[in-house]
Amino acid sequence: MDNLVEKSQIFDNNGWRLPNGIYETFSDQPKWFFKLGEDLPEDKLAIDRIDKYKNINRKNDALEGLSRLNNKINNNIFIKNINNGIKVPFVIKKIDVDDIGKFLEEILLEKVSKSFTDFFPESHFKAVIQDKTDLINKLSPSVNSGYKEFLNKLSKSDICGYYFPQVLQEYSVDSQILQMKEINKVPNLCLSGPLEVATSLIGTPNLLISKTHYSPVLCLSGVTHIDERLICCFKSYGRHLEFWCLSQMLSKNKKQVSEQWSGGLSVFTEY
Amino acid sequence: MEASVKVLSKEDSHKILSKDASLTNEEDRKRKDQSQKRPRVHQKIQNYFENMIDGAISPILRLKINRSACNMKCEHCCEEPYMTRDLIKKTGKKDPRRQMDLEDYRKLSEEADELGLFRFVITGGEALLDRNLEDLIKVLDPYKHLIILDTNGFYFNEEKAKWFAGLGGYKVQISLDSWYAEEHDAFRNTKGAHERALNAFKVAKEAGSEVLLSTCLVRDRVFTKEFQLLCDFCETEAIPLYVTLAKPVGSARGHEEWVCTKEDVDQLKFLEDKKNIFTHMTPNYGQPGKCITVKGINTVNHDGEIVPCPYMDLSIGNVTKEPLKDILDRGMRNKWLGPYRDECIIGENFDFIKFHNETVEKHLKETPYLPVPYEKGFALNGSV
């Protein structure tokens, strides 16, 4: 039985998704040169901060929901190791989002920017797209990513959850999406995308900032750009925070597979 | 003077900048200038900008000429092991390998042009010591490429400034390692070096060339009064300040205490918002800040070996033996060199520094000639 469980493990002891020789990763095992996790706030502080910038409902219920979710993860032998990695809480008020790009561009980035520059008044937030236009009507849920289901649930209920930003560190974006095929039957789990990653950064604005370590680039692979050469991500630049809609092409026929790029998984629940 | 990166006001900072809107006024001005002065360069810049989304690269080619002969002997020099004076000390003779000649450079210029590359930096040692420099600039074609002269400024007087600008040279990059004259002269082991360098800025500007001040940053220098004074000078004189990070290679091998920490580098990134100060990793022309090995710069050694960073001693191929395109493609697939990463690997990543220095050390036991050929160095890293 133990052997069977071990073989069914999805995450290693660092909470990293095991690639099982199938998925394209930078290395077989990350060296974690790119790190997160310096002075991260407790869940309550992060939720308070989200409330300050996004005005959420029933804060205490959200915190209880997070606690229940945490226990649920710990009791699931197949996914419990995900809890060994860094996780960041998020709470999002019920909303029907029909254009993810527009919502990100017109609503979320402003709140990320405000929370970040209030927290680090001397730093900047910047958003750049390697394209000639904007994000409106450009982003849709990635195939099999679970993001469509996430948005469906969010259209019916308030949602709280955890974003695990380093689960898919070193995975190519295509492999971040592809590996979801194996785990998209796990309920209430999706490949991380703009809504909950941005919300996590609002609550935890120092997630990517460290005096000593470089942090990973947080890809928002739960959504795919209409031009598949482009991906969306948050990254630090020194003590600054940036959003980029960036080319993932290493060359004309080869996509990026980088030690620094990371996809995340989000585990969530209605509350 | 404009900051080196474009940042909107706090109230507008969330607004997404498109590729064109992300250019600074200075980047925009330089581009427009080229449409008038060098239409072929302008066309290549436009093509690169269009194809960036496909992963197109357009690195500077940095040519080390004249066996890196130099009139100075700097404490931190990464070039010393390539110089004839050092090789004669070690082996009694100069580098016996075939050196690139004008015909090789002509061919390289043509290949670079076909690939859409548009920038050559000419360096040494001290490039001005080369008697064939004028011929070299002509074969590189200063109207097809931007020619940037890297100099310590000692011999760059008014006459040389007019000569360079008259040939169609684009920019003069002058090194200054301290604002304090005695420190700079001592570092460079050359009395009067500081004064001559300051004069070089003046005459280069008067001749109409773009100028740039290049300085090498050791740990903690960014927080000093001296560095502040250097920044003030650049601001007053409207000279962009280009900062290189000290690397524990060449004459500085073993000086790990000179290696900058992330805190030093973060402070530089912080200053970029306020001043025209930048490193090779500063976001520019619609690209995020990142390590630019292969993608942003490659050094061409005297014998044609291509080294993917000015401070490395490991080659990715020899341009006299195979096409430049194949070498760059190979470099882009190398695990350390191609994939995206933020940090300067030879200046900050001790895993890479260890790999680099151990590989070089092993190679130097077999032969005194650098760089280490591809097969014995980068080929061991694996590809993506």
XYZ file of C-alpha atoms in Angstrom:
655
model
C 0.000 0.000 0.000
C 2.813 2.407 0.996
C 4.521 1.670 -2.286
C 1.306 2.312 -4.162
C 0.815 5.629 -2.401
C 4.400 6.617 -3.125
C 3.907 5.820 -6.797
C 0.743 7.901 -6.822
C 2.435 10.926 -5.293
C 1.897 13.995 -7.359
C 4.230 16.315 -5.444
C 7.642 15.761 -3.903
C 8.663 16.716 -0.376
C 9.177 20.335 -1.416
C 5.686 20.501 -2.841
C 7.049 20.440 -6.410
C 5.013 18.658 -9.054
C 6.835 15.472 -10.006
C 7.410 15.519 -13.770
C 7.637 11.701 -13.985
C 9.832 11.931 -17.057
C 6.863 13.115 -19.096
C 6.905 16.872 -18.857
C 9.439 19.349 -20.133
C 11.291 20.864 -17.196
C 14.562 22.770 -16.944
C 16.067 20.076 -14.710
C 15.013 16.832 -13.018
C 15.023 18.501 -9.632
C 15.101 22.271 -8.969
C 18.084 23.702 -7.112
C 15.779 26.487 -5.793
C 18.175 29.290 -6.675
C 14.999 31.288 -7.318
C 13.157 31.454 -4.029
C 10.120 32.918 -2.326
C 9.037 33.048 1.240
C 10.893 35.794 3.099
C 8.775 37.409 5.832
C 5.436 36.370 4.375
C 2.441 37.548 6.429
C 0.098 35.182 8.227
C -3.201 34.393 6.529
C -5.175 36.841 8.645
C -2.942 39.785 7.781
C -3.009 38.907 4.096
C -6.812 38.632 4.128
C -7.124 41.965 5.934
C -5.018 43.545 3.229
C -7.112 42.000 0.455
C -10.179 43.361 2.224
C -8.595 46.827 2.326
C -8.106 46.910 -1.452
C -10.883 44.599 -2.690
C -13.557 44.747 -0.036
C -14.427 41.085 0.575
C -17.491 39.564 2.277
C -17.529 37.768 5.623
C -13.833 37.867 6.439
C -14.080 35.428 9.353
C -15.935 32.904 7.225
C -13.150 33.192 4.667
C -10.514 32.489 7.295
C -12.456 29.475 8.537
C -12.813 28.322 4.944
C -9.053 28.532 4.518
C -8.501 26.540 7.680
C -10.897 23.820 6.508
C -9.210 23.781 3.115
C -5.814 23.393 4.734
C -7.032 20.356 6.703
C -8.590 18.893 3.611
C -5.286 19.107 1.747
C -3.396 17.565 4.659
C -5.833 14.667 4.759
C -5.505 13.856 1.090
C -2.530 11.495 0.770
C -2.160 12.200 -2.924
C -1.873 15.950 -2.746
C -0.886 16.694 0.842
C 2.765 17.315 -0.083
C 1.717 20.438 -1.957
C 1.442 21.993 1.498
C 5.220 21.621 1.931
C 5.766 24.419 -0.551
C 5.136 28.139 -0.242
C 1.439 29.044 -0.305
C -0.334 32.366 -0.364
C -3.986 32.878 0.623
C -6.566 34.636 -1.510
C -10.215 35.566 -1.115
C -12.357 36.750 -4.024
C -15.861 38.094 -3.881
C -18.448 36.458 -6.179
C -18.135 37.935 -9.632
C -18.994 37.007 -13.192
C -15.947 37.685 -15.333
C -16.621 37.364 -19.022
C -13.456 39.064 -20.281
C -10.426 38.044 -18.198
C -8.041 40.380 -20.041
C -10.262 43.403 -19.541
C -10.797 42.582 -15.875
C -7.060 42.151 -15.334
C -6.154 45.307 -17.198
C -8.886 47.597 -15.928
C -9.459 46.388 -12.391
C -6.852 44.016 -10.980
C -3.571 45.632 -12.003
C -4.601 48.916 -10.440
C -5.246 47.202 -7.119
C -1.989 45.216 -7.301
C -0.146 48.440 -8.048
C -1.809 50.328 -5.218
C -1.219 47.621 -2.630
C 2.396 47.195 -3.709
C 3.369 50.854 -3.860
C 1.614 51.547 -0.542
C 3.700 48.731 0.978
C 6.935 49.794 -0.770
C 6.551 53.566 -1.322
C 9.977 53.925 -2.951
C 9.452 51.118 -5.442
C 7.557 51.110 -8.695
C 4.922 48.921 -10.264
C 5.040 48.689 -14.025
C 3.022 46.828 -16.661
C 4.331 46.183 -20.166
C 2.999 44.174 -23.068
C 5.277 43.027 -25.902
C 2.538 43.742 -28.342
C 0.997 46.758 -29.968
C -2.359 46.621 -28.235
C -4.018 45.727 -24.940
C -5.374 42.595 -23.218
C -9.052 43.151 -23.928
C -10.601 40.006 -25.412
C -7.170 38.409 -25.552
C -7.161 35.953 -22.619
C -9.186 32.764 -22.184
C -8.945 29.771 -19.817
C -6.234 27.307 -20.901
C -7.427 23.892 -22.086
C -7.877 21.385 -19.222
C -6.496 23.933 -16.753
C -9.552 23.922 -14.513
C -9.657 27.708 -14.837
C -13.004 27.690 -16.569
C -14.475 25.726 -13.641
C -12.807 28.145 -11.227
C -14.473 31.093 -12.972
C -17.814 29.239 -13.033
C -17.680 28.695 -9.277
C -16.654 32.303 -8.731
C -19.667 33.469 -10.699
C -21.892 31.667 -8.179
C -20.122 32.124 -4.870
C -17.418 33.890 -2.882
C -14.221 31.865 -3.035
C -11.186 31.509 -0.819
C -8.098 29.418 -1.420
C -4.374 29.068 -1.596
C -2.069 29.871 -4.464
C 1.007 27.593 -4.587
C 3.401 29.645 -6.715
C 6.370 27.285 -7.008
C 4.621 23.970 -7.676
C 5.497 24.114 -11.360
C 8.801 25.964 -11.155
C 11.077 25.103 -14.105
C 8.159 23.709 -16.172
C 7.708 25.064 -19.683
C 4.354 26.839 -19.994
C 3.093 24.098 -22.343
C 3.992 21.462 -19.757
C 2.361 23.470 -16.981
C -0.837 23.210 -18.989
C -0.297 19.628 -20.155
C 0.250 18.215 -16.658
C -3.240 19.382 -15.696
C -4.655 16.536 -17.798
C -3.444 14.144 -15.102
C -4.862 16.065 -12.170
C -7.853 17.984 -13.450
C -10.140 15.438 -11.845
C -9.048 16.667 -8.431
C -11.967 18.916 -7.458
C -11.410 22.609 -6.757
C -7.886 22.678 -8.125
C -6.748 24.693 -11.125
C -3.688 25.993 -12.866
C -3.151 29.474 -11.453
C -4.276 32.470 -13.447
C -4.680 36.238 -13.205
C -7.561 36.552 -10.729
C -6.193 34.661 -7.760
C -2.489 35.415 -8.422
C -3.215 39.139 -8.553
C -5.376 38.834 -5.435
C -2.596 36.911 -3.659
C -0.163 39.711 -4.522
C -2.590 42.308 -3.189
C -2.655 40.443 0.128
C 1.038 39.594 0.113
C 2.740 42.436 -1.759
C 6.228 41.355 -0.659
C 5.874 37.863 -2.157
C 8.463 38.508 -4.862
C 10.715 40.931 -3.008
C 13.825 39.735 -1.220
C 17.088 41.343 -0.166
C 19.051 38.182 -0.695
C 17.370 36.006 -3.294
C 16.089 36.292 -6.813
C 12.472 35.222 -7.080
C 10.797 33.125 -9.760
C 8.771 34.641 -12.590
C 5.123 33.850 -11.807
C 3.423 32.731 -15.007
C -0.353 33.042 -15.202
C -0.740 29.876 -17.252
C -4.337 29.249 -16.250
C -5.085 31.572 -19.133
C -3.832 31.515 -22.706
C -3.284 34.607 -24.844
C -4.935 34.719 -28.246
C -1.372 34.919 -29.624
C 0.099 31.779 -28.113
C 3.614 33.156 -28.302
C 2.714 35.507 -25.450
C 2.285 34.674 -21.772
C 1.321 36.836 -18.809
C 3.432 36.951 -15.675
C 4.373 38.911 -12.572
C 8.034 39.357 -11.768
C 10.235 41.424 -9.558
C 12.922 43.749 -10.829
C 15.115 44.495 -7.844
C 12.753 46.060 -5.311
C 10.133 46.742 -7.976
C 7.156 44.682 -9.132
C 6.265 44.269 -12.786
C 3.551 42.699 -14.862
C 4.593 41.537 -18.311
C 2.765 40.099 -21.243
C 5.896 38.546 -22.609
C 7.039 36.368 -25.483
C 7.689 32.799 -24.383
C 9.673 32.050 -27.540
C 13.308 31.173 -27.009
C 13.666 31.137 -30.783
C 11.272 30.926 -33.698
C 10.617 27.218 -33.191
C 11.426 26.664 -29.555
C 9.615 27.804 -26.448
C 11.245 28.915 -23.235
C 12.037 26.359 -20.545
C 13.648 28.328 -17.782
C 14.972 27.691 -14.299
C 13.281 30.907 -13.202
C 9.838 30.560 -14.734
C 7.186 29.056 -12.529
C 3.578 28.021 -12.875
C 1.320 27.736 -9.854
C -1.632 25.679 -8.749
C -4.586 27.115 -6.891
C -6.711 25.100 -4.476
C -9.975 26.763 -3.535
C -13.341 26.403 -1.897
C -16.627 28.274 -1.776
C -17.388 29.826 1.573
C 18.309 64.107 -17.378
C 15.862 61.328 -18.168
C 15.882 58.115 -16.110
C 17.080 55.001 -17.886
C 13.788 53.142 -17.509
C 10.288 54.359 -18.272
C 7.999 54.375 -15.267
C 4.621 56.050 -15.126
C 3.455 58.102 -12.151
C 2.116 56.152 -9.176
C -1.481 56.954 -10.148
C -0.984 55.642 -13.680
C 1.488 52.874 -12.932
C -1.058 50.076 -13.503
C -1.687 51.190 -17.081
C -0.215 48.721 -19.518
C 2.487 50.120 -21.767
C 2.476 48.658 -25.228
C 5.824 47.758 -26.809
C 6.160 51.158 -28.497
C 4.906 53.139 -25.520
C 7.426 51.433 -23.245
C 10.341 53.149 -25.017
C 11.981 55.998 -23.154
C 12.216 59.376 -24.929
C 15.931 58.743 -25.340
C 15.340 55.343 -26.976
C 12.807 56.947 -29.261
C 15.169 59.792 -30.178
C 18.024 57.418 -31.003
C 15.773 55.334 -33.197
C 14.477 58.357 -35.099
C 18.055 59.581 -35.536
C 18.995 56.336 -37.236
C 16.141 56.606 -39.690
C 17.900 59.727 -40.994
C 21.558 58.888 -40.567
C 21.677 55.143 -41.127
C 18.506 53.867 -42.835
C 19.824 50.290 -42.957
C 20.397 50.311 -39.194
C 16.936 51.761 -38.676
C 15.414 49.038 -40.842
C 17.208 46.327 -38.840
C 16.052 47.827 -35.536
C 12.463 47.888 -36.798
C 12.690 44.286 -37.985
C 14.099 43.163 -34.676
C 11.322 44.966 -32.815
C 8.726 43.291 -35.033
C 10.236 39.829 -34.608
C 11.011 40.054 -30.905
C 7.823 38.156 -30.162
C 9.202 35.211 -32.174
C 12.257 35.108 -29.924
C 14.449 37.013 -32.377
C 17.711 38.240 -30.881
C 19.984 41.061 -31.938
C 23.120 40.950 -29.823
C 25.997 43.403 -29.874
C 29.154 41.859 -31.312
C 32.097 42.982 -29.222
C 35.342 42.657 -31.131
C 38.551 42.208 -29.193
C 41.258 43.405 -31.531
C 45.036 43.672 -31.782
C 45.719 40.814 -29.346
C 44.161 43.014 -26.634
C 47.246 45.225 -26.468
C 46.806 47.870 -23.774
C 48.638 50.846 -22.342
C 47.194 50.283 -18.865
C 47.334 47.495 -16.322
C 44.104 47.555 -14.353
C 43.522 45.708 -11.091
C 40.242 44.137 -12.223
C 41.131 43.443 -15.869
C 39.495 40.332 -17.292
C 41.543 40.653 -20.469
C 45.053 40.202 -19.083
C 45.249 36.419 -19.809
C 44.595 37.160 -23.506
C 47.290 39.804 -23.817
C 50.600 39.199 -25.505
C 52.488 40.654 -22.538
C 50.923 38.043 -20.245
C 51.420 35.160 -22.685
C 55.085 36.090 -23.231
C 55.553 36.065 -19.467
C 53.993 32.607 -19.262
C 55.204 30.926 -22.463
C 57.895 33.142 -23.934
C 55.891 33.781 -27.096
C 52.715 35.372 -28.367
C 49.491 33.519 -29.118
C 50.335 31.245 -32.095
C 46.704 30.789 -33.147
C 45.572 32.374 -36.389
C 44.260 35.879 -35.687
C 41.235 37.329 -37.444
C 42.194 39.612 -40.339
C 40.282 42.314 -42.196
C 38.787 39.783 -44.582
C 37.414 37.786 -41.634
C 35.899 40.952 -40.175
C 34.364 41.874 -43.541
C 32.753 38.441 -43.706
C 31.561 38.752 -40.100
C 30.038 42.142 -40.841
C 28.139 40.685 -43.793
C 26.910 37.726 -41.774
C 25.844 40.025 -38.939
C 23.991 42.258 -41.383
C 22.135 39.289 -42.864
C 21.088 38.208 -39.374
C 19.811 41.706 -38.646
C 22.494 42.561 -36.100
C 23.343 46.220 -35.997
C 25.944 46.935 -33.312
C 29.696 46.371 -33.063
C 31.757 47.376 -30.047
C 35.469 47.630 -30.807
C 37.606 46.955 -27.791
C 40.950 45.581 -26.697
C 42.826 46.122 -24.405
C 42.882 49.621 -25.750
C 41.430 49.667 -29.240
C 43.143 52.927 -30.222
C 46.538 51.212 -30.130
C 45.630 49.281 -33.283
C 47.177 50.887 -36.367
C 44.595 49.150 -38.568
C 41.624 50.546 -36.671
C 40.475 52.820 -39.500
C 40.487 49.951 -41.987
C 38.583 47.804 -39.513
C 35.875 50.455 -39.014
C 35.549 50.767 -42.788
C 35.139 47.025 -43.391
C 32.568 46.790 -40.601
C 30.647 49.538 -42.417
C 29.557 52.310 -40.038
C 26.451 52.990 -42.100
C 25.202 49.418 -41.868
C 26.132 49.031 -38.207
C 26.461 51.247 -35.174
C 30.162 51.331 -34.329
C 30.920 51.833 -30.659
C 34.489 52.481 -29.563
C 35.444 51.209 -26.114
C 38.425 53.155 -24.782
C 40.173 54.158 -21.577
C 40.338 57.653 -23.129
C 44.077 58.094 -22.658
C 44.753 58.649 -26.356
C 41.299 59.884 -27.297
C 42.085 63.549 -27.937
C 40.373 66.135 -30.110
C 42.007 64.858 -33.262
C 40.946 61.269 -32.583
C 37.424 62.402 -31.709
C 37.034 64.175 -35.054
C 38.595 61.245 -36.871
C 36.178 58.725 -35.281
C 33.090 60.835 -35.870
C 34.238 61.553 -39.435
C 34.486 57.837 -40.150
C 30.843 57.426 -39.139
C 31.539 56.070 -35.658
C 28.441 56.161 -33.460
C 29.407 56.132 -29.821
C 32.459 56.403 -27.586
C 32.385 54.378 -24.400
C 34.964 55.641 -21.906
C 35.947 53.874 -18.690
C 36.194 55.674 -15.379
C 36.564 53.518 -12.295
C 36.391 56.196 -9.626
C 35.369 59.809 -9.448
C 38.512 60.394 -7.375
C 41.473 60.899 -9.709
C 44.048 59.272 -7.423
C 41.866 56.154 -7.021
C 41.220 55.812 -10.745
C 44.888 56.318 -11.636
C 46.027 53.845 -8.975
C 43.444 51.264 -10.102
C 44.653 51.653 -13.667
C 48.310 51.913 -12.733
C 48.544 54.994 -14.968
C 49.185 58.523 -13.781
C 46.989 61.088 -15.507
C 44.445 58.485 -16.652
C 41.562 60.259 -14.910
C 42.310 63.653 -16.433
C 42.652 62.190 -19.930
C 39.391 60.274 -19.548
C 37.514 63.439 -18.586
C 38.942 65.213 -21.603
C 37.864 62.305 -23.791
C 34.202 62.843 -22.829
C 34.489 66.506 -23.718
C 36.065 66.047 -27.138
C 33.816 63.118 -28.063
C 30.716 65.195 -27.357
C 32.099 68.180 -29.221
C 32.731 65.955 -32.235
C 29.068 64.924 -32.189
C 29.450 61.336 -31.015
C 27.148 59.697 -28.497
C 29.090 59.084 -25.288
C 28.776 56.725 -22.403
C 30.706 56.436 -19.160
C 31.517 52.886 -18.189
C 32.437 52.053 -14.618
C 33.112 48.825 -12.793
C 31.223 48.263 -9.563
C 32.727 46.265 -6.711
C 30.742 45.221 -3.647
C 29.302 48.153 -1.637
C 30.614 50.856 -4.010
C 27.059 51.726 -5.034
C 26.434 53.037 -1.506
C 29.524 55.283 -1.352
C 29.908 59.051 -1.569
C 32.346 58.562 -4.451
C 29.707 56.752 -6.517
C 27.216 59.491 -5.747
C 29.706 62.080 -7.056
C 30.222 60.048 -10.210
C 26.434 59.938 -10.720
C 26.273 63.718 -10.185
C 28.963 64.294 -12.814
C 27.059 62.171 -15.315
C 23.862 64.015 -14.565
C 25.484 67.447 -14.966
C 27.222 66.457 -18.185
C 24.220 64.488 -19.524
C 26.331 61.360 -19.924
C 24.628 57.971 -19.509
C 26.349 55.908 -16.816
C 26.906 52.273 -17.704
C 27.752 50.104 -14.718
C 29.444 46.720 -15.053
C 29.588 44.375 -12.097
C 33.060 43.211 -11.029
C 33.508 39.552 -11.877
C 35.953 37.152 -10.218
C 37.681 36.357 -13.524
C 40.900 37.425 -15.290
C 43.086 39.514 -12.971
C 40.244 39.485 -10.446
C 40.062 35.677 -10.195
C 39.988 34.778 -6.513
C 38.641 38.202 -5.507
C 35.227 36.956 -4.505
C 34.985 39.805 -2.007
C 34.567 42.118 -5.025
C 31.476 40.284 -6.249
C 28.350 42.404 -5.820
C 25.501 41.163 -3.660
C 21.850 41.281 -4.639
C 21.527 44.309 -2.389
C 24.111 46.177 -4.520
C 22.328 45.203 -7.711
C 18.907 46.115 -6.286
C 20.240 49.544 -5.362
C 21.372 50.056 -8.959
C 17.932 49.040 -10.196
C 16.456 51.506 -7.758
C 18.680 54.320 -9.066
C 17.625 53.568 -12.656
C 14.263 55.207 -11.904
C 15.933 58.433 -10.960
C 19.035 58.732 -13.112
C 20.336 57.737 -16.503
C 22.245 54.830 -15.037
C 22.045 51.318 -16.365
C 23.616 47.899 -16.456
C 23.564 45.255 -19.166
C 20.446 43.885 -17.415
C 18.366 47.061 -17.431
C 15.001 46.717 -19.227
C 15.271 48.411 -22.605
C 13.598 48.602 -25.983
C 10.550 46.658 -24.781
C 12.530 43.862 -23.127
C 12.503 43.053 -19.422
C 15.716 43.192 -17.408
C 17.568 39.896 -17.707
C 20.928 38.227 -18.236
C 21.907 38.968 -21.840
C 24.338 36.154 -22.625
C 24.081 35.348 -26.366
C 20.822 37.349 -26.564
C 22.319 40.785 -25.957
C 26.079 40.571 -26.369
C 28.784 38.258 -27.656
C 32.512 38.832 -27.689
C 34.540 37.851 -30.718
C 38.030 36.836 -29.630
C 41.110 37.570 -31.777
C 41.023 34.045 -33.150
C 37.296 34.074 -33.937
C 36.043 32.247 -30.848
C 32.665 33.620 -29.771
C 32.232 34.127 -26.050
C 28.668 34.818 -24.897
C 29.584 37.484 -22.325
C 32.548 39.879 -22.061
C 33.521 38.380 -18.715
C 33.496 34.690 -19.561
C 36.343 32.593 -20.864
C 34.232 29.827 -22.408
C 33.421 29.753 -26.113
C 30.289 28.706 -27.984
C 32.027 28.267 -31.366
C 34.489 29.835 -33.787
C 33.177 32.227 -36.406
C 36.101 31.589 -38.751
C 35.086 27.927 -38.864
C 31.289 27.954 -38.914
C 28.432 30.380 -39.596
C 27.616 32.950 -36.921
C 23.963 31.905 -37.056
C 24.772 28.301 -36.061
C 26.898 29.509 -33.163
C 24.204 31.824 -31.838
C 21.537 29.113 -32.210
C 23.736 26.728 -30.245
C 24.286 29.362 -27.558
C 20.573 30.037 -27.217
C 19.933 26.352 -26.538
C 22.593 26.114 -23.858
C 21.032 25.704 -20.417
C 22.977 28.484 -18.755
C 22.909 30.913 -21.645
C 19.649 30.848 -23.589
C 16.721 30.499 -21.196
C 15.395 33.520 -19.396
C 16.982 34.430 -16.066
C 17.258 37.693 -14.159
C 20.633 37.546 -12.508
C 24.080 38.124 -13.992
C 25.377 34.568 -13.915
C 29.086 35.407 -13.997
C 28.650 38.286 -11.547
C 26.197 36.840 -9.040
C 25.571 33.110 -9.396
C 28.207 31.199 -7.462
C 27.212 27.857 -9.030
C 27.983 29.263 -12.445
C 31.119 31.071 -11.249
C 32.384 27.758 -9.809
C 31.649 25.877 -13.045
C 33.269 28.627 -15.092
C 36.407 29.029 -13.008
C 36.984 25.293 -12.527
C 36.583 24.697 -16.260
C 39.010 27.512 -17.049
C 41.500 26.300 -14.447
C 41.423 22.769 -15.844
C 41.904 24.082 -19.371
C 44.819 26.308 -18.364
C 46.653 23.247 -17.071
C 46.652 21.912 -20.629
C 47.212 25.125 -22.582
C 47.683 28.835 -21.808
C 45.280 29.952 -24.529
C 41.759 31.108 -23.753
C 38.854 30.881 -24.251
C 38.014 27.261 -23.501
C 36.630 25.714 -26.708
C 32.930 24.856 -26.740
C 33.464 21.095 -26.549
C 35.421 21.369 -23.314
C 33.201 23.932 -21.608
C 29.645 24.879 -22.400
C 28.982 21.586 -24.211
C 29.093 19.909 -20.788
C 26.034 21.879 -19.574
C 23.439 20.305 -21.798
C 20.823 22.025 -23.904
C 17.151 22.829 -23.685
